[in-house]
C-alpha positions as a Markdown table, in Angstrom:
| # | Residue | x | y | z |
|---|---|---|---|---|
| 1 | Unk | -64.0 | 170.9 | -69.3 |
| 2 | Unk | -61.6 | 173.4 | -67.9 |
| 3 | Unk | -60.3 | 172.4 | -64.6 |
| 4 | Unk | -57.6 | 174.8 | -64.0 |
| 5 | Unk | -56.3 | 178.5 | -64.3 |
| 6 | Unk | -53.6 | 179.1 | -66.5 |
| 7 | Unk | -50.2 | 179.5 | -64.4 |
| 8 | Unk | -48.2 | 181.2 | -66.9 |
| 9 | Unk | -49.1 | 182.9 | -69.8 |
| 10 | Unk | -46.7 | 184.7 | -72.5 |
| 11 | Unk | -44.0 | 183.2 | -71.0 |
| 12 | Unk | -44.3 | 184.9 | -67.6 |
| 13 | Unk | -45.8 | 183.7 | -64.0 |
| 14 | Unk | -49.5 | 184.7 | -63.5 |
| 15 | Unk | -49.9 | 187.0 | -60.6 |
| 16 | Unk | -53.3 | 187.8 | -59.3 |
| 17 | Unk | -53.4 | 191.1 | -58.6 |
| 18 | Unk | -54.5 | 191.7 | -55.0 |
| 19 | Unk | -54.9 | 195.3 | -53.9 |
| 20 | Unk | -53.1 | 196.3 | -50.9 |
| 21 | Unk | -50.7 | 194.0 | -51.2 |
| 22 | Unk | -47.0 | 195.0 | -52.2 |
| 23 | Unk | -46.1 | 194.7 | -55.7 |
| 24 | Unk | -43.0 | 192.3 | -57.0 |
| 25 | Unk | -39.3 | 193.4 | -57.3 |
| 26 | Unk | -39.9 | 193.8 | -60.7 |
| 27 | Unk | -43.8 | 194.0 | -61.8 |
| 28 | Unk | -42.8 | 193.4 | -65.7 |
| 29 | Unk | -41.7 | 190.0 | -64.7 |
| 30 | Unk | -45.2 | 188.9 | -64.4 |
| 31 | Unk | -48.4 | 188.6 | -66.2 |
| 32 | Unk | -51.2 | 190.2 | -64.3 |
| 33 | Unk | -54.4 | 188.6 | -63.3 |
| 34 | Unk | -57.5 | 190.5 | -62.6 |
| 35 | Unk | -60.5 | 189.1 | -61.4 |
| 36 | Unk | -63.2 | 189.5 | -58.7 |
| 37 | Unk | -64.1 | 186.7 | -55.8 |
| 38 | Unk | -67.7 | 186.9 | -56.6 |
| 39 | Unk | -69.2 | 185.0 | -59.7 |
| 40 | Unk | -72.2 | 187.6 | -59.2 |
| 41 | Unk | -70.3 | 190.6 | -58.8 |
| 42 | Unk | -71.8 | 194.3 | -59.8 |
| 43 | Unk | -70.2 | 195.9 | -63.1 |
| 44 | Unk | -68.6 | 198.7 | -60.7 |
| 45 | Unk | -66.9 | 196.2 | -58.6 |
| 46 | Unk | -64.9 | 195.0 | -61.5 |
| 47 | Unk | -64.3 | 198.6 | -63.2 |
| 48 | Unk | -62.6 | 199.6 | -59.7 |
| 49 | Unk | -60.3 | 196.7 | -59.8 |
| 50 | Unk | -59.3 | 198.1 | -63.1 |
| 51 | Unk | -58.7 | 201.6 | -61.8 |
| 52 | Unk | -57.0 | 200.6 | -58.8 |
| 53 | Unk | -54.8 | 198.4 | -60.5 |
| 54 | Unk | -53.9 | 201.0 | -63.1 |
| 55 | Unk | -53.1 | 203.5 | -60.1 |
| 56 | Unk | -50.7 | 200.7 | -58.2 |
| 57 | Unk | -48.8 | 199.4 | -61.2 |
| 58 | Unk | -46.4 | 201.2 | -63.3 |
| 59 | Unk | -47.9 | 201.9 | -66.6 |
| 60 | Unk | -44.4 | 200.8 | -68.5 |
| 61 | Unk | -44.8 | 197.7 | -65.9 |
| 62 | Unk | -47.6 | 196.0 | -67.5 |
| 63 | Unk | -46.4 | 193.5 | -70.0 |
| 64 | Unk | -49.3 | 190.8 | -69.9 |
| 65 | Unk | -52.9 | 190.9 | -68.6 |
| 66 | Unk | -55.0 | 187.8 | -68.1 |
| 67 | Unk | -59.0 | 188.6 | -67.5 |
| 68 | Unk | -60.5 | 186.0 | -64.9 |
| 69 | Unk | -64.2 | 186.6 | -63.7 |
| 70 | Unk | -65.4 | 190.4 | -64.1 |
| 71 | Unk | -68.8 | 189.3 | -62.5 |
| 72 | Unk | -71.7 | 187.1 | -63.5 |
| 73 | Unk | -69.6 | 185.8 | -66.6 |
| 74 | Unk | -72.6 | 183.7 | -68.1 |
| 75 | Unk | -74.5 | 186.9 | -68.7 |
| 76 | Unk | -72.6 | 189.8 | -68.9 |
| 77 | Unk | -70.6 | 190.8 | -71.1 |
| 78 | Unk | -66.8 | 190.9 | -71.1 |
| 79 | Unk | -65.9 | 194.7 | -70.8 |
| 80 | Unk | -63.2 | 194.8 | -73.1 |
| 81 | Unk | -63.5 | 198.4 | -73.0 |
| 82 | Unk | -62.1 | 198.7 | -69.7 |
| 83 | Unk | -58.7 | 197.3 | -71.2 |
| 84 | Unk | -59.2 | 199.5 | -74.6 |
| 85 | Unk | -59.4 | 202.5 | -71.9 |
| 86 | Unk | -55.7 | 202.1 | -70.8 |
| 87 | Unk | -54.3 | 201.5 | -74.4 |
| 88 | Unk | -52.4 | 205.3 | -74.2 |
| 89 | Unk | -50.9 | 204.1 | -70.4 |
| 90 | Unk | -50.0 | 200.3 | -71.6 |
| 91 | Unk | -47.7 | 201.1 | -74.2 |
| 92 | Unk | -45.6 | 197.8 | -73.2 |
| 93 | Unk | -49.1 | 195.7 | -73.4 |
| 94 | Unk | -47.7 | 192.2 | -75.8 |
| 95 | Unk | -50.4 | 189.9 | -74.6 |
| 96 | Unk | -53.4 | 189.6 | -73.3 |
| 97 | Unk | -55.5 | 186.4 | -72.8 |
| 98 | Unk | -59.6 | 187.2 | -71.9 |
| 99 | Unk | -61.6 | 184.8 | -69.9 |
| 100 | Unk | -59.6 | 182.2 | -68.2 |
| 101 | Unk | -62.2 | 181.6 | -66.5 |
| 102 | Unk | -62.7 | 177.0 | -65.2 |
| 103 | Unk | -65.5 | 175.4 | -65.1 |
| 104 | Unk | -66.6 | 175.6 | -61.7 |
| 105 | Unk | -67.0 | 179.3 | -62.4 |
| 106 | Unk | -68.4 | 179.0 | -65.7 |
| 107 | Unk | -69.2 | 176.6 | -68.2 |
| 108 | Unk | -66.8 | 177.5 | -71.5 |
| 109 | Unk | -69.8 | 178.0 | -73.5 |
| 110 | Unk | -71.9 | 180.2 | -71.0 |
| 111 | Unk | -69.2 | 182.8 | -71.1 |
| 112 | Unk | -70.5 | 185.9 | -72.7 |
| 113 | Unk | -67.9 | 187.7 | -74.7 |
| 114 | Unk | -67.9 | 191.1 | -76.8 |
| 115 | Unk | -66.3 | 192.3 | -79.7 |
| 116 | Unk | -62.6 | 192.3 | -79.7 |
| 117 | Unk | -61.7 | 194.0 | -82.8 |
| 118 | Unk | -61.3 | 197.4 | -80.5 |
| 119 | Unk | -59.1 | 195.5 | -78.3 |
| 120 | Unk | -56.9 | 195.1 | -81.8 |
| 121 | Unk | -57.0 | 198.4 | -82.6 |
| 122 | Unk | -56.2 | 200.2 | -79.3 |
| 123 | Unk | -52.8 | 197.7 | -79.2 |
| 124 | Unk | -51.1 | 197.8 | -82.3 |
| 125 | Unk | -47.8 | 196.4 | -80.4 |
| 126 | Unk | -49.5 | 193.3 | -79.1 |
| 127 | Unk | -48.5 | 190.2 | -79.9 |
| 128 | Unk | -50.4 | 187.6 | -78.0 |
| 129 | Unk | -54.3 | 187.1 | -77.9 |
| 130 | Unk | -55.8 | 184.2 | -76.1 |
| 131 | Unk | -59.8 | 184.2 | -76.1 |
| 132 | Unk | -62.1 | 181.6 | -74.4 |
| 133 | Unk | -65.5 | 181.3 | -75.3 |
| 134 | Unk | -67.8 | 181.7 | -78.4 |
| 135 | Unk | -71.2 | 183.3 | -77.0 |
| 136 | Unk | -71.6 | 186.6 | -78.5 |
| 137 | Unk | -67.9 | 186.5 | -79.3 |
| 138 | Unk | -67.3 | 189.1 | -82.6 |
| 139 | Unk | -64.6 | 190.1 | -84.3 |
| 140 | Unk | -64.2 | 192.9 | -87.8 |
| 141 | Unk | -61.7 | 192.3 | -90.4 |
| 142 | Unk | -58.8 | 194.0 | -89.0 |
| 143 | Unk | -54.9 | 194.3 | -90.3 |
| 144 | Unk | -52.8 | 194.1 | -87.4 |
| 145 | Unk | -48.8 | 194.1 | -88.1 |
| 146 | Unk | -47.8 | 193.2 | -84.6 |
| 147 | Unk | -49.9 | 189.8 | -83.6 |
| 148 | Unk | -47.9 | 186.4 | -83.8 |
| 149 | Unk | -49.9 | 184.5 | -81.7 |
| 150 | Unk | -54.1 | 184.1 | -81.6 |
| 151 | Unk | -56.2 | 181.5 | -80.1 |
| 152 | Unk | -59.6 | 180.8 | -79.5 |
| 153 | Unk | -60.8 | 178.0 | -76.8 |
| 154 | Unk | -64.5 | 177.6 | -77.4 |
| 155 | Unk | -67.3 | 174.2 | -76.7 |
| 156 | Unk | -69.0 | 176.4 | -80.1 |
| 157 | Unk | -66.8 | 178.7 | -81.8 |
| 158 | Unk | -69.0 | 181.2 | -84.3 |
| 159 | Unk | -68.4 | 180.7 | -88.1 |
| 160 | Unk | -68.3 | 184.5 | -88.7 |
| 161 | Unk | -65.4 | 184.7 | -86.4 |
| 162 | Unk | -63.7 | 182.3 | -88.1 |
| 163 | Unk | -64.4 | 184.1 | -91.3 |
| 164 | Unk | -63.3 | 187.4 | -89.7 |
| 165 | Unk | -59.7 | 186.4 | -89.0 |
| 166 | Unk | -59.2 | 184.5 | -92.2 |
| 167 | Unk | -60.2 | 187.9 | -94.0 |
| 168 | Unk | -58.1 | 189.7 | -91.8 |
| 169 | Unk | -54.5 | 191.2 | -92.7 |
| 170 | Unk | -51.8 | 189.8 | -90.2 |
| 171 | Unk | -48.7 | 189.7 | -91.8 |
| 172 | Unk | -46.8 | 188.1 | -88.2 |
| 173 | Unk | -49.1 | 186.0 | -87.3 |
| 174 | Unk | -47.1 | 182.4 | -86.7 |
| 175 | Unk | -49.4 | 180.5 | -84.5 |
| 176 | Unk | -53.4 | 180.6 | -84.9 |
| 177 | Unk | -55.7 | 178.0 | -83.0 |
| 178 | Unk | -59.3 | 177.3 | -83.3 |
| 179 | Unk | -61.4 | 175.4 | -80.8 |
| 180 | Unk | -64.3 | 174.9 | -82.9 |
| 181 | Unk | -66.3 | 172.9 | -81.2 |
| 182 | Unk | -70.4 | 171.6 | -81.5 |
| 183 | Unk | -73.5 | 172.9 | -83.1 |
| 184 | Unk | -75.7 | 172.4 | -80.1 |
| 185 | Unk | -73.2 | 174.9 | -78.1 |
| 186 | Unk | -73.0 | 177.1 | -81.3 |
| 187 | Unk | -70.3 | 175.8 | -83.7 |
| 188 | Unk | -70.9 | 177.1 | -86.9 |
| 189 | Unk | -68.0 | 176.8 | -89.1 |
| 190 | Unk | -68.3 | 175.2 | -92.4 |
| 191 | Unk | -66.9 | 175.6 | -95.3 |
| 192 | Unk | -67.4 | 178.9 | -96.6 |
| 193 | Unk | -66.0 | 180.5 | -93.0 |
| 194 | Unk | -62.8 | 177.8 | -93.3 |
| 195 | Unk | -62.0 | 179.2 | -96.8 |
| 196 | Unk | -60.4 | 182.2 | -95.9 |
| 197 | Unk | -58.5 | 180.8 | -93.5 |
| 198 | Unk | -57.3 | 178.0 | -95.3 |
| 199 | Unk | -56.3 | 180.3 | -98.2 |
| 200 | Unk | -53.8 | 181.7 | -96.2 |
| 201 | Unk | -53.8 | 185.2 | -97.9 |
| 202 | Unk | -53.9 | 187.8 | -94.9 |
| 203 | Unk | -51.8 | 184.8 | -92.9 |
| 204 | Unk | -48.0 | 184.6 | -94.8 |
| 205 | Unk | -46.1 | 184.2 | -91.8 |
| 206 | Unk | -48.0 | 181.3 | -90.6 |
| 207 | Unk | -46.5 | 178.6 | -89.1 |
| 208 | Unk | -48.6 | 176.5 | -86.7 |
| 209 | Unk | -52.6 | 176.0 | -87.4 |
| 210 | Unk | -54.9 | 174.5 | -85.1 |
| 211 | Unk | -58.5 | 173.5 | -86.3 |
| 212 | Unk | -59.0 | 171.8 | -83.5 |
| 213 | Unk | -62.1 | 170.2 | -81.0 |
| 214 | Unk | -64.3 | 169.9 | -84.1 |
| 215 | Unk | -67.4 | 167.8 | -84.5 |
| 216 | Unk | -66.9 | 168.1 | -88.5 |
| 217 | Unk | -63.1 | 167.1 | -87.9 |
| 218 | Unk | -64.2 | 164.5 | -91.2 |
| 219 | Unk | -64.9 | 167.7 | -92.9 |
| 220 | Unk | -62.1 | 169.9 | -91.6 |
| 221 | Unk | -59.4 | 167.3 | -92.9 |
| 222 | Unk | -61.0 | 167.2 | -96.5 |
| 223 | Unk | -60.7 | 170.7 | -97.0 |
| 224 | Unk | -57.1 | 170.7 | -95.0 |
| 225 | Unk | -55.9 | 168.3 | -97.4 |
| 226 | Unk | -55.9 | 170.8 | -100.6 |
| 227 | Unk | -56.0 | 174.1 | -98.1 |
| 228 | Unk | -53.0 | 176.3 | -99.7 |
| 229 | Unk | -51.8 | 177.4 | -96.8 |
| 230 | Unk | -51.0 | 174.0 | -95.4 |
| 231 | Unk | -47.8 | 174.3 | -97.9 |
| 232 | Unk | -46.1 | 176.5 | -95.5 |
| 233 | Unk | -47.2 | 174.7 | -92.0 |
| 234 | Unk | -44.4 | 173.2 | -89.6 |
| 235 | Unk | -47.2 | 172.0 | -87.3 |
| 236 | Unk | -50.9 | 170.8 | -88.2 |
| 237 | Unk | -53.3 | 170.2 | -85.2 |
| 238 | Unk | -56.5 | 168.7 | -85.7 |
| 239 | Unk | -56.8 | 167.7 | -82.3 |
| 240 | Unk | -59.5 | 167.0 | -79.7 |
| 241 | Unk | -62.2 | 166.2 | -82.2 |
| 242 | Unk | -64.0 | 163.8 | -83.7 |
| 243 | Unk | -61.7 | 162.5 | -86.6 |
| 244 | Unk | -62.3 | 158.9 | -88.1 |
| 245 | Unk | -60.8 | 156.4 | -90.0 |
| 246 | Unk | -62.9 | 158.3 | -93.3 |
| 247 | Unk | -61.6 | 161.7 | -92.4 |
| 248 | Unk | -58.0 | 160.1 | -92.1 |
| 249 | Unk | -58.0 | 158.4 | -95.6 |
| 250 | Unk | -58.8 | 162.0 | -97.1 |
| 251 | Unk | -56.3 | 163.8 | -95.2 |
| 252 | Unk | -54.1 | 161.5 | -96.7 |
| 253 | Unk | -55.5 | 161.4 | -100.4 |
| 254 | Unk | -54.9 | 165.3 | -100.6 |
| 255 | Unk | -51.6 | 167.1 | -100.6 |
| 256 | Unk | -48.0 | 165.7 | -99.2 |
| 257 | Unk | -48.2 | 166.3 | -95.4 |
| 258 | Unk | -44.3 | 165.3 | -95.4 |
| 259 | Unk | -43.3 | 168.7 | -94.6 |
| 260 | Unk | -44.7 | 169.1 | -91.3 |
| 261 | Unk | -42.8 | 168.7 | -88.2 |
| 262 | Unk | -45.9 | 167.9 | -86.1 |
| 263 | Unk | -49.2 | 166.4 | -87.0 |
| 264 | Unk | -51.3 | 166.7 | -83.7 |
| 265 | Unk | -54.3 | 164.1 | -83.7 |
| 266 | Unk | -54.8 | 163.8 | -80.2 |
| 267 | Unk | -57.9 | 162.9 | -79.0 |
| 268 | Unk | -59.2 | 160.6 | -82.3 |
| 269 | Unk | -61.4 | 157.9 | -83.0 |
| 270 | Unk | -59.3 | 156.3 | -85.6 |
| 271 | Unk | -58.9 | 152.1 | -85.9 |
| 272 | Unk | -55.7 | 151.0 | -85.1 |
| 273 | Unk | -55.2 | 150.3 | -88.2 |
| 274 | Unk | -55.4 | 153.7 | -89.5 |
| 275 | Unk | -53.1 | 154.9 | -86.7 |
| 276 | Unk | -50.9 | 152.2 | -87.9 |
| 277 | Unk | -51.6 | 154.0 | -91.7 |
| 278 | Unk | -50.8 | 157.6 | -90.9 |
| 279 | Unk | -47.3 | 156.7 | -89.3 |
| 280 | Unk | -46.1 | 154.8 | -91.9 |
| 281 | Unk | -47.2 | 157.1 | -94.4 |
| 282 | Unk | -45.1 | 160.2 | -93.0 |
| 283 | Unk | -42.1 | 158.9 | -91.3 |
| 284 | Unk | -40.2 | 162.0 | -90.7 |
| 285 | Unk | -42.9 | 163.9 | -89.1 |
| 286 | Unk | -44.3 | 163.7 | -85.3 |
| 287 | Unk | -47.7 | 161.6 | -85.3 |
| 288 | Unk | -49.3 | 162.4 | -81.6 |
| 289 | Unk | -52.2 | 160.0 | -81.7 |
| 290 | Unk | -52.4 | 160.1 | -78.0 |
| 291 | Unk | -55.7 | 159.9 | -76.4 |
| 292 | Unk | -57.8 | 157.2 | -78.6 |
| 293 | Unk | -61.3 | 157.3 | -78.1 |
| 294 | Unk | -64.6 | 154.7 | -78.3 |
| 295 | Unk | -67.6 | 155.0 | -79.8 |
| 296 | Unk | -70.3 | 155.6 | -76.7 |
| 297 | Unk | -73.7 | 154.3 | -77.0 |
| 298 | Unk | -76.7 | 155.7 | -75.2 |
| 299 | Unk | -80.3 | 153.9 | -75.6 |
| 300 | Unk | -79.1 | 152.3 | -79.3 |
| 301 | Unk | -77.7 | 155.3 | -80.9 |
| 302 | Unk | -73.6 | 156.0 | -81.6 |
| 303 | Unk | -71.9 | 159.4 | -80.0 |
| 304 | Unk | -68.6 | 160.5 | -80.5 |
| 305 | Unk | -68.0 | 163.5 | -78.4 |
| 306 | Unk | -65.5 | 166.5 | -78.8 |
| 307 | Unk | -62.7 | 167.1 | -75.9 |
| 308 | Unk | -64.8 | 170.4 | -74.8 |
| 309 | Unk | -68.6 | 171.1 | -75.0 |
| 310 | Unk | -70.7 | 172.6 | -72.6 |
């Protein structure tokens, strides 16, 4: 569940952009919000807060741009072409971050997305992406020279996507964070999307990998542990899934983890034992097993749940 807006993003304050109100001293110093009051708002309604805002701020102003609700979210789709359409105004456009939407607005996995690959190719010069959802999300292998950051929050993350960037040319890319998520909200990563990703080819400056919020967390950390591109990772996150003590032992069969600065496994349902395995097995590197979950049982049968579903 997401409870809350994001109050910075890129390293700036989030500022909702309000028209008629007066602008900040300095406009670059913050990263814009749009979004419209009503969850069942008319297409125009957002396309005019678009046009306005592009006629209040300084194009060479806008640094950052986070998309809140354009109007019934749940069904319509994210109109990435509205940001596309300002590409030759925001030449100073690093980061963007679409749909930070909470729950209370919409449900992560109701969100309806679009393609983002022209998004990519209207900002060469942009360095942050931040995505949430998965429903109808898409994405073309792209190269991109300017991206260091990407990150997808999603209750079902498509496999295709996955596949998408892993095939996909980004030679700065440092950070890159998956919230996979559940089959029954329209996870569909396995193996063959993983493979691409884990091979690290288009991905040589990366640094930090999240594979994270996965109901086949078991499965992620078997094909982590002889992944090439784990060789040059300073942080591993496998959080907010569904990891157990049989994922664990083959995390730990596979390659030497030794080089990592930060092994995330927050959000686990490991024994205490196998916590008490992991730590001793890579003492030089930072083991967050925060967040230890139980087993629920409903009517007889065993769950184990992800962090974020529906």
């Amino acid at each position: 569940m997401i409870s809350s807006h994001a109050s910075s993003f890129a390293g700036l304050p989030v500022r909702l952009f309000t028209p008629g109100e007066p602008l900040p001293e300095d406009p670059s110093a913050v990263a814009w919000r749009l979004e419209v009051e009503d969850f069942d708002a008319e297409p125009e309604e957002f396309a005019d807060l678009v046009a306005t805002f592009r006629a209040t701020v300084p194009a060479e102003a806008v640094r950052a741009v986070v998309v809140g609700e354009w109007g019934t979210a749940y069904e319509r789709a994210l109109p990435v072409g509205l940001l596309v359409d300002a590409a030759a105004e925001w030449t100073g456009l690093r980061a963007v971050f679409l749909a930070d939407l909470v729950s209370e607005q919409c449900e992560i996995s109701w969100l309806t997305l679009a393609d983002i690959t022209p998004l990519l190719t209207a900002y060469p010069a942009l360095e942050t992406l931040w995505v949430r959802g998965g429903n109808e999300l898409t994405l073309s292998p792209v190269r991109h020279d300017g991206l260091r950051e990407l990150r997808f929050e999603s209750g079902g993350l498509p496999g295709p996507l996955v596949q998408a960037v892993g095939e996909s040319q980004l030679p700065a890319l440092e950070r890159l964070v998956f919230w996979l998520g559940r089959s029954d909200y329209g996870a569909s990563t396995g193996r063959e999307e993983l493979a691409p990703v884990l091979a690290g080819t288009g991905l040589p400056a990366l640094r930090h990998l999240g594979l994270c919020n996965s109901e086949i967390a078991n499965v992620v950390a078997r094909l982590v542990a002889d992944a090439p591109v784990v060789a040059r990772l300073e942080v591993l996150d496998l959080s907010m899934g569904v990891l157990t003590d049989e994922g664990l032992d083959a995390l730990l069969a596979g390659q030497s983890l030794a080089h990592l600065r930060r092994l995330d496994l927050t959000h686990h349902f490991l024994s205490e034992e196998a916590q008490r395995r992991v730590v001793a097995a890579l003492p030089g590197v930072d083991v967050d097993l925060s967040d230890a979950r139980k087993v629920e049982v409903y009517n007889g049968h065993k769950y184990r749940f992800t962090a974020v579903g529906e």
